[in-house]
């Protein structure tokens, strides 16, 4: 294995040790970020006179070669390298010879690894954000289409009150809205240049951090070298936010799994998103929804892993931190894929209006409106609540619905009941009576859909701005005056 | 037990069931928030004509009585109540009679519970933030005082390079800086009025949410009733941030526990912060540090608890959510206390300059500077690294230090070594050579201390602004025109 | 605060420090175990000549007084003590004077705390085991009663095949059977005397561990003093098993919550186990089930807390371990109460046979039996599966059930269909065709119920044996020859 | 993608859906278990007359071909299969044609997946157990060799009392002893035949479970079909035990990381188990120890993942369970490798007797023995403790050691001090005075080493017996009478 730290240590490491300590099978995913970061670093070294113009040109040309070689999968024995950093340095040496020995001047793997992760996170954040926007668009489109469909709202999985399906869908829009805003925050937190920290006390060269910051398109610059190499806060925040999205998706899936049971039959999941049974010929199972629900546990566990890992460490860098990448990559990929596949499923979901509307007829969902009716007539709420409770009991015992009660029967419970009772407990009335700006009143819901659309526009603009803060190897090289 | 939902349900609940479902032993901590929220709610009901001026006055007077009664611990059989909401309503009925039956009009326990938690969180956030500011001030003060003390920086718990103690301390300032900024974010996220959601589809009364928002000093207003009663996002964020502070504190404690071992002897924890052994008479143990380290596990577990709990739920309110309060209160109290006690301990910590400085003499901490020395003379970094590695090996084998090497000996390894070598590897040079704005160079560190002071000022101003967004029962009542 | 370790440490601890480090508010629950352990310890000291007969008598009489004083809540300022150990020692000194200063000879709080926890665990284990036995009895009783009721079995929350309700109930019997067996294992693991370890290297007195083991009714004796004070393995195992029971209960609750939705209506939870809504008069919510489901998250989090806590520690005792008791007590109490309340709820649950049986008529639950029918006639399984899949599709498109198909229609799909088809797809046939000893065939299920009954008997005998291994203060004192 | 459940579902699944639901990239590791289980299943089908002798021979020959094809990596487009079950069935069809369509008779993927996991677990358990035995042997060997070396025991990372290094090492032997015993328990729990459960209600064929149990070398047989397909208890137990070993390893590593710091310098990790720094030429870092410590967080998180996943499920099989394999494989591999590499490191660890023994001279480690000395002379323990505390304080203030005190000075504190004092506080006395069977007295420790050796022998015998319960494809086929 090619190592970059021999000298003091004379014995060669045990083969099993090499395999145990090697991270290349995981961190090779960072190759592009490592090369981009290295390019910026050497351009910086040239700027402060550590590398000559010729050396710089040679190195950049070499990095381009290494990049292509990796992309064409032409690097031999990738898994023999200790990590992505030594792979790049060694491959560069193969490509350009001894000049490669100069690239590690003024930095350490400790700050380099943080840089690679931060660059990866920029991409990952933009990716996740774009997927949530995609999901939100689908949600809003669906909410717009289904504006006339009412369904029962549930608390405790018991029918509570009638609600517009669109209002229900928008309740998830709110959840993902908070999530996306947090991801934007993580981008800001993450957008700090770590280079300059070196091993832990700062670079021994007066490298130009302001220049590096601009070159690598960071908005901010981290302040303390010991903190830089010791901390993984933006990574924790990222995984925390991933677990929040997954929790929210899991609840959505839980609803849909229940709604697609034959007992509910509110929705049909498109067959392309279902799988069958190996033994029961009649089965059509909502596997995608279950897998997302299952994966949410994995991501919560990922958060736990990184927190426990870091909790146990004394100051600055400890090798335990190497495990962070496996956790990070898994959280990113599973979350990204889950949002994407759920969005697609949502696009093809079929609601069964007849079933849903029928379900509104039973369960006394108008009960709260009746209590409110009595209050508006002059009764106190607590007493109204009790009266309606007893009326519902009477209905259950006699197997009738609230609308079937005669005025005479009603007046046994309260003199306040009048002819307008029957109108007030119609489905439409019950829905539109929730006329507050967070309620299910139809006009209010339509207004929310409109404002949601403009929020989505804002997100798209913001995402574009974020993307402009992601450095690109080609661009970075192209604009350097020495390299022109 | 006094319940507010009889009517439909005729049998009285089993005693064991009452105890199992009761939350009063936990949520009685919310009494002030419940009363304040109720006051705002009834003022709002008066504004839209549901309560007459007389009724309002009566209720407010009653709430004041209930408040005092609770504070004087005069409420009988507190634990017989189902929860804090029914306690307040029932005690109000004792105080003012039937008018109390009107206060629940237009709201539900579902949105009321969220309101109480949000008001609690405002206080809790201000409390934690003020404690972190206190900690940061102590850190900066200490960093200022110790600006001339150098110590070894560690990676892998192995001596790495010399560093200023102040630089080390500032590395924690950075961590807590990120934490405090996140707590400010949580305050914003939390600062949304939930009232109006009622049970889950919105209030059946056109309650004036804008007015309520202002009365309760919320900056924003939540948008979707189903989301409001189903979500606990600001609570999750709060506990997440608590676990971050605790993780950072735990690492600080881990350092100090190691530094206070007799083998290190870098610091002495003041005796008032230590405890002894019941059997070993010589012991002076850093218990406080260990307890904080231990408590960090508890808070990480609290985060896990709330995430797992919510992950498993279908849409809107489910009773599982009742468990959130125990988790929240524990996370708040332990975190608050840990920051406070650690800050106090920090104020009285004693550093042992002789021991620390002696420790700098062994361990070849100048090695990196020598490699940098060679690079600056013209050697490539990778080769310099190898040369110095071999020199260190030679020193170990001959039991000498780097500064003991003669120029002749040095030149065997590289012709680049010259007379200036000895000056460059002096402690001061090694520290000041890290002259980047995140490095341990003394001027850079002093500049950081100064900017930290101004950051603290900003936080204090911001905290003041936050506190102005916390409603107060007396004030709320005082400024209502009807009640004047 | 009364401390037992002054001498070396001259300054008195800070008030805030005392509060932060004090564990008395938690560990006072251990008073009886601490007194019992102390009694055994001093009887042992008398046996090896460290305490005279008179001293022993005095101490035991004193311990009896302290015990009563605690039970009558006559100890003043309990919360001023550092922990339960110093409370007992100090109260003993109040009761009997200087002789109390001798009781800590040859032990340390480090082994004493482990002893107290182990004695507590013995009681806790017996308590939990007895509750699971109670639950299992209810399950078996119910399974016996409902032997003729069939229901749909679900996979993916989709109807799968018909099954006896009793078979469904027995599937939980199996889960709790594994749990209870693990709790018995934990009892064995926990049943090791820790006394003799002292602070960490062993007692400096040749205390008679064999005698102490017998006196305290331990079956085994721990082997290594450093391990004894450092480890909490039986506590971890206990909390792990608690979380398993809770996970199993949570799944049971999840089923019942779904089955009690109006869409399923398979079961009615007795009103005494439900609560209502503060606003919706018609609601009858399965709160108990939700609370248990919620509490399962808490216990999983408790396991996480204790694991993370211990994971971070270097060798032997560290003060972080003090946090273990809060976790332990919470896991015990919540688990105990959850099993108890669920058992009671189970006793009163009402199944709705009509609804359940109706639900069997739709959903093509006979499909697998038809595939098996074809196989038995000579078709390959994979092909049969495909044929029946297509038949089901045909039925869905024509809105008919499988039994409605004519032989002619059937024969279009396969020539193997014959007249016996209609008999084979009757409900009874479908159930009884699963005639393997883990299947839902009625005779098999009845046999399982019988064998379950004898398993329960074994558990009861075993529990009795365990209880005989729990020491009792009065008994322990009564049988000592010196004290007679 | 080749699926085994078409028929009812007409649309072909979306490509992204296929990728999202496919588990082949993970579960292909189970190929051998799937083939072995299938072989047993078809032999069973032959026994009850479902398959003819010819069909059986054909299928077995086909399975042998498929096995070889997989092992030679000749299966095309592995990742196009849905899972390992459909891969085997489809490849069998390629090999032998239509007869392959009969192999799924009487089973389902639900019980098949459980079978595969249980067979995997048998192997995994034997693997882990053998590695722990290997570790324990190294520990005992080392403890035997170092029997004359004393070191300070630590509590709170403060020097406590002198102890034999061997006693310290044996404290870990105890921890791993408990772990290994639990793994043996998991083997028993796991050793239950799941076949016969089919999808969830039991197989529709009277398959001979007793015969299958013997063929697949299971000791027991699971009792309830719904439980079988729903539960993963032996998997949870396995991962729980993995996390226990990892926690114990992590604490060992934490000790060794601290002991290998230059401040302690108690041990030297062999260079082959260390790595260097990319920038600091002098560094020799204990990376292996840190990686194991880090990986312990991963495994704790794995436990969390599987618990949270299962906690959220309603009855029987849900697709979420597919995620269990990734968790299981990771926990197994990381734990296995960590134990192995740690054992190797342990073999080559170097203790520095001079440093360790020097460290015993400072820190007043004899203090407890002096208190015990006074007690044995007639003083009460509490008073002795206080006296020695004050003496230690005096020594610190005067910078002397306990042995330097004159009898005159000592007598100022207590008249009980006599000439024998100096002998009693010698290192050897302090160690041998802990003459209880869990103490550090040399004879006691030697006795423990001997009994440990015999325990290891027992484990080896037991492991051999376990291995005889692991079925083998070739053997299974060879002994079938039809196939002879």
Tab-separated table of C-alpha atoms in Angstrom, chain A residues 155-156 368 381-382 385, chain B residues 4-6 9 104 108-110 199, chain C residues 275-285 287:
chain	number	residue	atom	x	y	z
A	155	UNK	CA	-56.641	11.995	15.334
A	156	UNK	CA	-55.685	8.808	17.196
A	368	UNK	CA	-67.793	19.362	16.870
A	381	UNK	CA	-68.757	25.184	25.251
A	382	UNK	CA	-68.199	22.680	28.011
A	385	UNK	CA	-69.666	19.332	24.381
B	4	UNK	CA	-63.339	17.514	30.432
B	5	UNK	CA	-64.627	15.010	27.915
B	6	UNK	CA	-67.402	13.001	29.527
B	9	UNK	CA	-68.205	7.906	27.289
B	104	UNK	CA	-62.466	26.148	25.760
B	108	UNK	CA	-58.775	22.128	21.606
B	109	UNK	CA	-56.239	20.582	23.896
B	110	UNK	CA	-54.382	19.664	20.731
B	199	UNK	CA	-58.428	19.674	17.185
C	275	UNK	CA	-60.403	8.794	26.739
C	276	UNK	CA	-62.348	11.436	24.898
C	277	UNK	CA	-61.524	14.668	23.145
C	278	UNK	CA	-61.659	18.071	24.792
C	279	UNK	CA	-63.408	19.424	21.729
C	280	UNK	CA	-64.868	16.630	19.585
C	281	UNK	CA	-67.794	15.157	21.500
C	282	UNK	CA	-68.023	11.942	19.478
C	283	UNK	CA	-64.452	10.747	20.042
C	284	UNK	CA	-63.438	7.584	21.863
C	285	UNK	CA	-59.696	7.319	21.511
C	287	UNK	CA	-55.078	6.424	24.276
